[in-house]
Each structure stands twice: as structure tokens, then as C-alpha cells.
Tab-separated table of C-alpha atoms and ligand atoms in Angstrom:
chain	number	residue	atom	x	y	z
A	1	UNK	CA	0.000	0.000	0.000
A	2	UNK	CA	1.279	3.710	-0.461
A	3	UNK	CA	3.330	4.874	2.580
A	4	UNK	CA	2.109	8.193	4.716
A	5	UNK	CA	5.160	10.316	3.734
A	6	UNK	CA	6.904	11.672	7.016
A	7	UNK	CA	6.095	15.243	7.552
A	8	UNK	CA	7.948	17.695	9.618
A	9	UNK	CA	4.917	19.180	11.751
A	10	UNK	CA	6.877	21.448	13.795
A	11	UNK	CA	7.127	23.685	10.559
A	12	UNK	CA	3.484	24.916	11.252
A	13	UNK	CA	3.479	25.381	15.101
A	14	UNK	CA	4.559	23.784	18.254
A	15	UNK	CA	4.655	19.774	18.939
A	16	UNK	CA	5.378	17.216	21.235
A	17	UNK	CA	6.531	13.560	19.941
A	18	UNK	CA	5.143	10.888	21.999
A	19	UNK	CA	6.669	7.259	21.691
A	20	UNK	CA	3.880	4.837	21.191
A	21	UNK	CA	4.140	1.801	24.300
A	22	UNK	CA	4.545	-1.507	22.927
A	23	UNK	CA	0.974	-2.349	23.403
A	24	UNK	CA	-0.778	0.265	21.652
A	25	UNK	CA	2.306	-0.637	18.938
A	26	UNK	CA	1.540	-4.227	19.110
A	27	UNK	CA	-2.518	-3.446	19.208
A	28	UNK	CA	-2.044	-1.221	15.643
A	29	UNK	CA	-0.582	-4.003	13.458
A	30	UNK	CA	-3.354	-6.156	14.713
A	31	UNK	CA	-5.861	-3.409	13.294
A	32	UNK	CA	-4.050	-2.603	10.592
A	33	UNK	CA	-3.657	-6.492	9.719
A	34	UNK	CA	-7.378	-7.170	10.182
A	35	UNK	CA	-8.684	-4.010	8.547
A	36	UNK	CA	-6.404	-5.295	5.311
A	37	UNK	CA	-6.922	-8.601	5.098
A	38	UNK	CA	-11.176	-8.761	6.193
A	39	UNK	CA	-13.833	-7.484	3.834
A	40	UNK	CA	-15.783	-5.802	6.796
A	41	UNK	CA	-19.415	-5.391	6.923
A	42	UNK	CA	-21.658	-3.634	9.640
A	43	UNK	CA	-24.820	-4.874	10.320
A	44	UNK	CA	-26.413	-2.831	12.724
A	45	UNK	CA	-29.599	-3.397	15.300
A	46	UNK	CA	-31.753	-2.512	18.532
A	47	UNK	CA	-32.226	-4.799	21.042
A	48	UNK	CA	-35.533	-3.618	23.164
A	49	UNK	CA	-33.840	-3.990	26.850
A	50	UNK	CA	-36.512	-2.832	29.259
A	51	UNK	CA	-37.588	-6.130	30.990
A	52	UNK	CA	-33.502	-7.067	30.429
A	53	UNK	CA	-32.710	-3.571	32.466
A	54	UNK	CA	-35.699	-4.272	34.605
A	55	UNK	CA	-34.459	-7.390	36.378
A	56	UNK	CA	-30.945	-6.903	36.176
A	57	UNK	CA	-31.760	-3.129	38.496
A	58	UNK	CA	-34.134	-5.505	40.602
A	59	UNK	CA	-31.170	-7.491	41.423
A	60	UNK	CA	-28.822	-4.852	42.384
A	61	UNK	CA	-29.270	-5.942	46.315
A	62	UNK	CA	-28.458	-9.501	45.494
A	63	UNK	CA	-25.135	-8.430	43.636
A	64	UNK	CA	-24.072	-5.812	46.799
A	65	UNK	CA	-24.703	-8.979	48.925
A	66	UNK	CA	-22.513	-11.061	46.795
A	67	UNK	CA	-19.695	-8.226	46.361
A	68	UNK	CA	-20.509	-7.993	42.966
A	69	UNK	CA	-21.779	-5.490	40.219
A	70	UNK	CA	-23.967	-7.086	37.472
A	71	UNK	CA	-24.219	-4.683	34.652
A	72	UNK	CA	-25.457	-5.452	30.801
A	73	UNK	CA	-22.112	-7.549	29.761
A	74	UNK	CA	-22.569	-10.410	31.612
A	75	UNK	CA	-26.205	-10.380	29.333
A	76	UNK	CA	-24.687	-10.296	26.668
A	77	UNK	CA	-22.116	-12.646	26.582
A	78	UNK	CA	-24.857	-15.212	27.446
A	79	UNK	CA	-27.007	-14.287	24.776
A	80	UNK	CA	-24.227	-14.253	22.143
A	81	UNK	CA	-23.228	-17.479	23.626
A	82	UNK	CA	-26.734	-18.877	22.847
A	83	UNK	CA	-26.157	-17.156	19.037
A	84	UNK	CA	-22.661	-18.349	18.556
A	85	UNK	CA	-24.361	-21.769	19.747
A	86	UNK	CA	-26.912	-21.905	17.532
A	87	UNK	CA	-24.959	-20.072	14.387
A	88	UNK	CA	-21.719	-21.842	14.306
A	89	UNK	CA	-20.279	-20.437	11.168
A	90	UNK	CA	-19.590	-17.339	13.973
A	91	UNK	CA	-17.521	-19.441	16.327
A	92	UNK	CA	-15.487	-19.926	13.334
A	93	UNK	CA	-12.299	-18.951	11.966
A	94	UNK	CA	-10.496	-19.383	8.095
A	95	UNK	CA	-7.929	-21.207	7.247
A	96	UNK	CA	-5.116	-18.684	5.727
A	97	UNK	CA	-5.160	-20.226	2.335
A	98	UNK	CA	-9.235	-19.596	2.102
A	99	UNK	CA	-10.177	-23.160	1.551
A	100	UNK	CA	-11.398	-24.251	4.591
A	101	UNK	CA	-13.567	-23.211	7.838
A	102	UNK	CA	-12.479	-24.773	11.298
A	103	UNK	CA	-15.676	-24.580	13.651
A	104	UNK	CA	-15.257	-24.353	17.026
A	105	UNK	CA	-17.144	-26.566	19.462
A	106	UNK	CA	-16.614	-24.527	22.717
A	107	UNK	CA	-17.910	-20.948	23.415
A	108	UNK	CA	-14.639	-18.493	24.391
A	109	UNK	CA	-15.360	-14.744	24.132
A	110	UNK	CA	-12.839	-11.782	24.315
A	111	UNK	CA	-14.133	-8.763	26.151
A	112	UNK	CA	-12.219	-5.366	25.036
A	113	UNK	CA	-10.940	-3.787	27.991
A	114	UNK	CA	-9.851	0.011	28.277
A	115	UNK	CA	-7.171	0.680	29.868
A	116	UNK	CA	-4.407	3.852	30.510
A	117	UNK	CA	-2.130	1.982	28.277
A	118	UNK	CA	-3.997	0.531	25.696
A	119	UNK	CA	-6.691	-1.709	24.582
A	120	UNK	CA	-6.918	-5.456	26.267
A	121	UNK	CA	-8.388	-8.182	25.165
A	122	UNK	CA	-8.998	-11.042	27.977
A	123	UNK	CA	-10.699	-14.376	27.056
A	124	UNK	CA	-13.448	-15.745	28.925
A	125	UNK	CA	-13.468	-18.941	28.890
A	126	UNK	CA	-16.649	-21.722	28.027
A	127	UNK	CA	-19.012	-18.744	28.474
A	128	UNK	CA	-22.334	-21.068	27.827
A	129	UNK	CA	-21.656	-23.365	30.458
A	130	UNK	CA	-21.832	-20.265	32.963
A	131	UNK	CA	-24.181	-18.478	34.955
A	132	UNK	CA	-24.652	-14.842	34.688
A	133	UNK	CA	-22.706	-14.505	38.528
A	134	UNK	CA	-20.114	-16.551	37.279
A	135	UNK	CA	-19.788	-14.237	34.428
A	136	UNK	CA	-20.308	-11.062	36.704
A	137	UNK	CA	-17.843	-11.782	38.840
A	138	UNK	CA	-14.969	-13.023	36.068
A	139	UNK	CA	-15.631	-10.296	33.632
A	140	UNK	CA	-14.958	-7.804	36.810
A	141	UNK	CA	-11.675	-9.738	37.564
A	142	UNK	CA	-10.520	-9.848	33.851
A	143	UNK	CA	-11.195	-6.254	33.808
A	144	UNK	CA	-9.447	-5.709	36.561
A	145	UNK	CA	-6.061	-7.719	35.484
A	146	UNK	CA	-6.257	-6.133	32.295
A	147	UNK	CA	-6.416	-2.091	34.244
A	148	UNK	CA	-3.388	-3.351	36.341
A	149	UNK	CA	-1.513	-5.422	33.815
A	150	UNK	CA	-1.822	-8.494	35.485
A	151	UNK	CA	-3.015	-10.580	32.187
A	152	UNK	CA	-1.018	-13.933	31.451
A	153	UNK	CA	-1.178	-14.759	27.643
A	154	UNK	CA	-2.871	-17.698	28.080
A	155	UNK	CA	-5.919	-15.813	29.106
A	156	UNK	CA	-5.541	-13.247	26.197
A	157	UNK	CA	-5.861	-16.329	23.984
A	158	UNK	CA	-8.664	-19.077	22.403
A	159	UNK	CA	-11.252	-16.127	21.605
A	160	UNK	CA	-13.876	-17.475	19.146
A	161	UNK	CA	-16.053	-14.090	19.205
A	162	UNK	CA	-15.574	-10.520	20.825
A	163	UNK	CA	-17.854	-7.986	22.514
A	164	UNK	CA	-16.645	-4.524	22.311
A	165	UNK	CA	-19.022	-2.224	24.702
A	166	UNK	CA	-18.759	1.038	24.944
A	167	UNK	CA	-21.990	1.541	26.510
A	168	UNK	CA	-21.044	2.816	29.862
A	169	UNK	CA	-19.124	5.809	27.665
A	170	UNK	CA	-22.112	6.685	25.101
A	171	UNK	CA	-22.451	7.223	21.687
A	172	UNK	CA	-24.958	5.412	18.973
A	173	UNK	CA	-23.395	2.686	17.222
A	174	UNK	CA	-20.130	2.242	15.738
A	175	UNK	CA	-18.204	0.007	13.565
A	176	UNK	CA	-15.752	-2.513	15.082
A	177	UNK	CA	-13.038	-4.239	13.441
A	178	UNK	CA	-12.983	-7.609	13.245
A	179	UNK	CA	-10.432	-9.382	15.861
A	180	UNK	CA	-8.811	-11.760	13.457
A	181	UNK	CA	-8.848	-14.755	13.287
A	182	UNK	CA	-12.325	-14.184	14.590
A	183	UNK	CA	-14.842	-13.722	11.607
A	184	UNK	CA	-17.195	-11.290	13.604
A	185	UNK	CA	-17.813	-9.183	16.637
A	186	UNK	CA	-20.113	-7.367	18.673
A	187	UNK	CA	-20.116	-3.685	19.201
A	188	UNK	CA	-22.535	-2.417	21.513
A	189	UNK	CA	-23.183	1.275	22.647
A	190	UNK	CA	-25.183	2.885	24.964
A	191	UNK	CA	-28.901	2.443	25.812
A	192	UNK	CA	-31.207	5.053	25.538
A	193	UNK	CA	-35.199	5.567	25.798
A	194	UNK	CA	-37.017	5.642	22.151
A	195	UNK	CA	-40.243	5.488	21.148
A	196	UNK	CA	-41.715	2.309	19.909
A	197	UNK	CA	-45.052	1.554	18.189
A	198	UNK	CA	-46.663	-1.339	19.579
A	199	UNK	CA	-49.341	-1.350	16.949
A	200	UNK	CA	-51.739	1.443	18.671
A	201	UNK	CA	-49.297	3.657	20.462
A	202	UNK	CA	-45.691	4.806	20.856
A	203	UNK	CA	-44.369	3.528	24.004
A	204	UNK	CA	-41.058	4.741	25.655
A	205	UNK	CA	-38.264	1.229	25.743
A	206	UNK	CA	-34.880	1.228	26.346
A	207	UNK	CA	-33.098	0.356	23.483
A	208	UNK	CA	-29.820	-1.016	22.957
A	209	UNK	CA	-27.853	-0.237	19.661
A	210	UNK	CA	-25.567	-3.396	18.318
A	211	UNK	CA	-23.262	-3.094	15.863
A	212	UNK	CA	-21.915	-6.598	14.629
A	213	UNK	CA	-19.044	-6.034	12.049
A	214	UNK	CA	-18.291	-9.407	10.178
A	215	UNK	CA	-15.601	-11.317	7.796
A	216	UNK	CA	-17.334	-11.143	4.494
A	217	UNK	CA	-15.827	-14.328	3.438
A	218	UNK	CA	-17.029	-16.213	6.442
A	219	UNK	CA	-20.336	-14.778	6.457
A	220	UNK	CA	-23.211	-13.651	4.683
A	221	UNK	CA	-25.654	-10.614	4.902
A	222	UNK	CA	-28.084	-12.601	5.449
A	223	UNK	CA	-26.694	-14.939	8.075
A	224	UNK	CA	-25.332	-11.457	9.843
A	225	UNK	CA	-28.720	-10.320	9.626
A	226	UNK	CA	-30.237	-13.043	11.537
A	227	UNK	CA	-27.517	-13.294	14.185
A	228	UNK	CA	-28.451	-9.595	15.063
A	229	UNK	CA	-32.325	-11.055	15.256
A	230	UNK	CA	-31.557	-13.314	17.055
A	231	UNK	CA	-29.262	-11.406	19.665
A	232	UNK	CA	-32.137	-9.115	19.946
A	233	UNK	CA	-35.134	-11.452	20.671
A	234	UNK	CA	-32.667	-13.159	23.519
A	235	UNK	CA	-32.340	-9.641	25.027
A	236	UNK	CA	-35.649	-8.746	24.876
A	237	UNK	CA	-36.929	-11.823	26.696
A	238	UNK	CA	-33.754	-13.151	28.529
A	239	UNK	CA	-35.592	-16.663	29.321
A	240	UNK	CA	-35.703	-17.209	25.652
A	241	UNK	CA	-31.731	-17.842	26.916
A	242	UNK	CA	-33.434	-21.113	28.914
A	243	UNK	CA	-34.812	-22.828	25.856
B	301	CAO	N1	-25.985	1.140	28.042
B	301	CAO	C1	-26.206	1.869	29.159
B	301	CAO	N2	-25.480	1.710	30.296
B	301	CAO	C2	-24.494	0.786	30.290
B	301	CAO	C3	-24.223	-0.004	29.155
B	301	CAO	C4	-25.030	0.198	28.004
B	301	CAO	N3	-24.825	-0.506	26.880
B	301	CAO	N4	-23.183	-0.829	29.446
B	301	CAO	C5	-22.820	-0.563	30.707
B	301	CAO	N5	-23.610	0.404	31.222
B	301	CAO	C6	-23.553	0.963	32.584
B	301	CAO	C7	-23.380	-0.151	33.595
B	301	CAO	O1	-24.617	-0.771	33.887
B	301	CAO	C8	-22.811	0.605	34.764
B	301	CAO	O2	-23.839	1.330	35.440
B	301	CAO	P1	-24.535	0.769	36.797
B	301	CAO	O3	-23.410	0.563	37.766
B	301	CAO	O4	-25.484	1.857	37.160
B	301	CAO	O5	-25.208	-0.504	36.462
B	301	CAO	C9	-21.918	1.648	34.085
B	301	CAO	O6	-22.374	1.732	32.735
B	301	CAO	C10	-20.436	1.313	34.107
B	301	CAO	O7	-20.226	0.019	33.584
B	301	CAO	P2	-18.718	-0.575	33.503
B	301	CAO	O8	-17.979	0.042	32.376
B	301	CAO	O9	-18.094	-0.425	34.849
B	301	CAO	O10	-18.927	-2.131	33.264
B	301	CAO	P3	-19.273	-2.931	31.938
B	301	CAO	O11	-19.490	-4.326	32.401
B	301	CAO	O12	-20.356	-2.296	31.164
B	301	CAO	O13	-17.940	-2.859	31.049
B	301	CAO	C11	-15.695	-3.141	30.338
B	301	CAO	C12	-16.740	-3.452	31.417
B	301	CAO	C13	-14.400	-3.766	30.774
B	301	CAO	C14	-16.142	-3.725	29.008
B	301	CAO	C15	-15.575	-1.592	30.180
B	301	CAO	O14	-15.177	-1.040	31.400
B	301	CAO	C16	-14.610	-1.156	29.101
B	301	CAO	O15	-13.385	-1.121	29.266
B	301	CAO	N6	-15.174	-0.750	27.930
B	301	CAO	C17	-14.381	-0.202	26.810
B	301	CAO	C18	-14.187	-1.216	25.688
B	301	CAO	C19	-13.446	-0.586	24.542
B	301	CAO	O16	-12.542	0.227	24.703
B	301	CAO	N7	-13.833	-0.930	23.317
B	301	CAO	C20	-13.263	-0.367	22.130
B	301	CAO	C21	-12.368	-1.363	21.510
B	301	CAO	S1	-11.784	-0.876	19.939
B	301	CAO	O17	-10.828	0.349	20.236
């Protein structure tokens, strides 16, 4: 590709040169090498979260008593779990040459992780054989590990999908790149109230925007299309996730 000629800046003004830390370094080429090599596509949704928001406020006591926070992600790792479950050809990955798809028979999902030096990416591990606690409580501690750099690579590694939320922060949808070799993964932003027409009158629901950016190879629009659906009904009416 063309190279970004080097430009003296300094000719125009003041400037500071900052040396990039070996993570965001490290955390570039992997962008760079998935935004090159993936034909990305967007597919974008709203999951209708009031009941979701509803019980997971109503059990706010429950988590203090347990020393715990449960917030959306825990939600919605299950529910992609259930997806990824159900819609293989996402817990997939290429092989190099193009001629083959390895499907994965175990559920391990990457949560992005901000932190003061860079982006983190820790692994949780067999996420549809746990409960939303277990995933409460582990998504906190990866968090955590990640913020104070306390990550082994094992636990970086094995990811089959990723959820990227920025939800806490704001914004209205956005377009994630695809964590290679992963073929998709799920941005989410924040919720907000909307209207909704329920057939005789607009009702106020808390909406979720989703933003699931895909490997055009792996998958179709179609296919990306219902995964969104699909995320959405299970968020709507969480004990869909029991069926
Ligand atoms: N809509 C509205 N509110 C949301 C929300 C959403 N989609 N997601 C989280 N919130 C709320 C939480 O419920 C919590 O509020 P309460 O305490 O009142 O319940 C508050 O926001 C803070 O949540 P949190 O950030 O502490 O926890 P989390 O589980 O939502 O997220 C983590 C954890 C690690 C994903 C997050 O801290 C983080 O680092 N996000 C950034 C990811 C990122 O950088 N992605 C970009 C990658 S590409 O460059």
C-alpha cells in the first residue's frame, strides 16, 4: 500500500513527539492487519432492553450482597453465547489459504478492555456453560487484570467471538473491526429511551444499539442479519436464553 510520507509538523506550530508503548504498537498491526486482510461489513440493530434492564436493576441488592456489580455484559455474553451456539459459522475462523472453515465446538469470548495503556483483550473462557454470577464476577476480575496489567497470555488467547461495549461511555453505534482470526464481533453502545409503536401507540423502551461487524468471506448478509435477530429477541426476553 502507499506509505504516509513523514512530515515535519513542527514547521506549522509547536509539537510534542510521543513514543507509542509496545501495546498500543503491538494493538495497531493487529488493526491494521485485520482491517487489510477482512472485507468488513456492519450490520447494525436494537435490542428492546426494558424487561432485560428491569431485572438486572431488581437485582442490584443480590449483587451488593454477593460483592458484585452485574451490569449489561454479563447479558450479553450469554445471549451471544446462545447465538454463537446456535450459528456456528460465527464461532469460526479461516484457514489462511481460504479453503477451509475450522468450527469451534466450545464458546470463548474476548471482552475489550480500556485501559491507561492501551486496549486489552482477555478471554473468557466456556461462556455457555456459565451463569450470569459466574460471568459477573470473572468479567470484573478480567477487567481488573487487564487495568493493572496483570493478564497472562494464556488468558488473552482461544477467543472465538468478541464484545466490544462502549456503553457505559455513550455514543450510537459504531463500527468494530474484526479481531482476526475471529470472523465477527459485537459492538454495543449505549442504551437510551425511544419510542416504539406497539401497533396502537408509541411507548417509551430502552433500546440497545448493536453493531456486529463481520468477515465477508465467512459470512453472509443474510446470516449477519439473523444473528443480530436473534441477539435481539434473547435480550428482549432473557428466558428465551433457557430454551
Ligand atoms: N448502556 C447503558 N449503560 C451501560 C451499558 C449500556 N450498553 N453498558 C454498561 N452500562 C452501565 C453499567 O450498567 C454501569 O452502570 P450501573 O453501575 O449503574 O449498572 C456503568 O455503565 C459502568 O459500567 P462498567 O464500564 O463499569 O462495566 P461494563 O461491564 O459495562 O464494562 C468493560 C466493562 C471492561 C467492558 C468496560 O469497562 C470497558 O473497558 N469498555 C471499553 C471497551 C473498549 O474500549 N472498546 C473499544 C475497543 S476498539 O478500540
Amino acid at each position: 500500500i502507499p506509505e504516509i510520507p513523514e512530515i515535519d509538523f513542527g514547521q506549522w506550530g509547536d509539537v510534542v513527539v510521543e513514543e507509542l508503548n509496545r501495546l498500543r504498537q503491538v494493538a495497531a498491526k493487529n488493526f491494521q492487519r485485520s482491517w487489510l486482510n477482512i472485507p468488513h461489513v456492519t450490520q447494525h440493530d436494537d435490542a428492546d432492553i426494558t424487561e432485560l434492564e428491569a431485572f438486572r436493576k431488581a437485582q442490584k441488592a443480590v449483587a451488593e450482597a454477593r460483592g458484585t456489580r452485574l451490569t449489561p455484559l454479563p447479558f450479553l455474553l450469554k445471549a451471544a453465547a446462545y447465538a454463537l451456539r446456535e450459528m456456528p459459522q460465527f464461532c469460526a475462523s479461516l484457514s489462511p489459504d481460504g479453503k477451509s472453515r475450522i468450527l469451534k465446538n466450545y464458546v470463548h469470548i474476548g471482552i475489550a478492555v480500556d485501559t491507561p495503556d492501551g486496549l486489552m483483550v482477555p478471554v473468557i473462557k466456556d461462556v455457555d456453560r456459565k451463569g450470569l454470577w459466574e460471568l459477573a464476577v470473572e468479567c470484573a476480575e478480567m477487567a481488573e487484570k487487564a487495568r493493572t496489567k496483570k493478564l497472562k497470555p494464556e488468558e488473552m488467547k482461544g477467543g472465538c467471538f468478541t464484545i466490544s461495549s462502549l456503553g457505559s461511555i455513550g455514543g450510537t453505534y459504531f463500527t468494530p473491526i474484526v479481531n482476526s482470526p475471529e470472523v465477527a464481533i459485537l459492538g454495543v453502545s449505549k442504551a437510551d429511551m425511544k419510542p416504539r409503536w406497539n401497533g396502537n401507540e408509541f411507548e417509551p423502551r430502552l433500546m440497545l444499539p448493536l453493531s456486529l461487524s463481520y468477515d465477508h468471506r465467512a459470512i453472509n448478509g443474510a446470516e449477519a442479519a439473523k444473528f443480530t435477530v436473534l441477539l435481539s429477541t434473547l435480550l428482549g426476553d432473557i428466558r428465551k436464553l433457557l430454551l
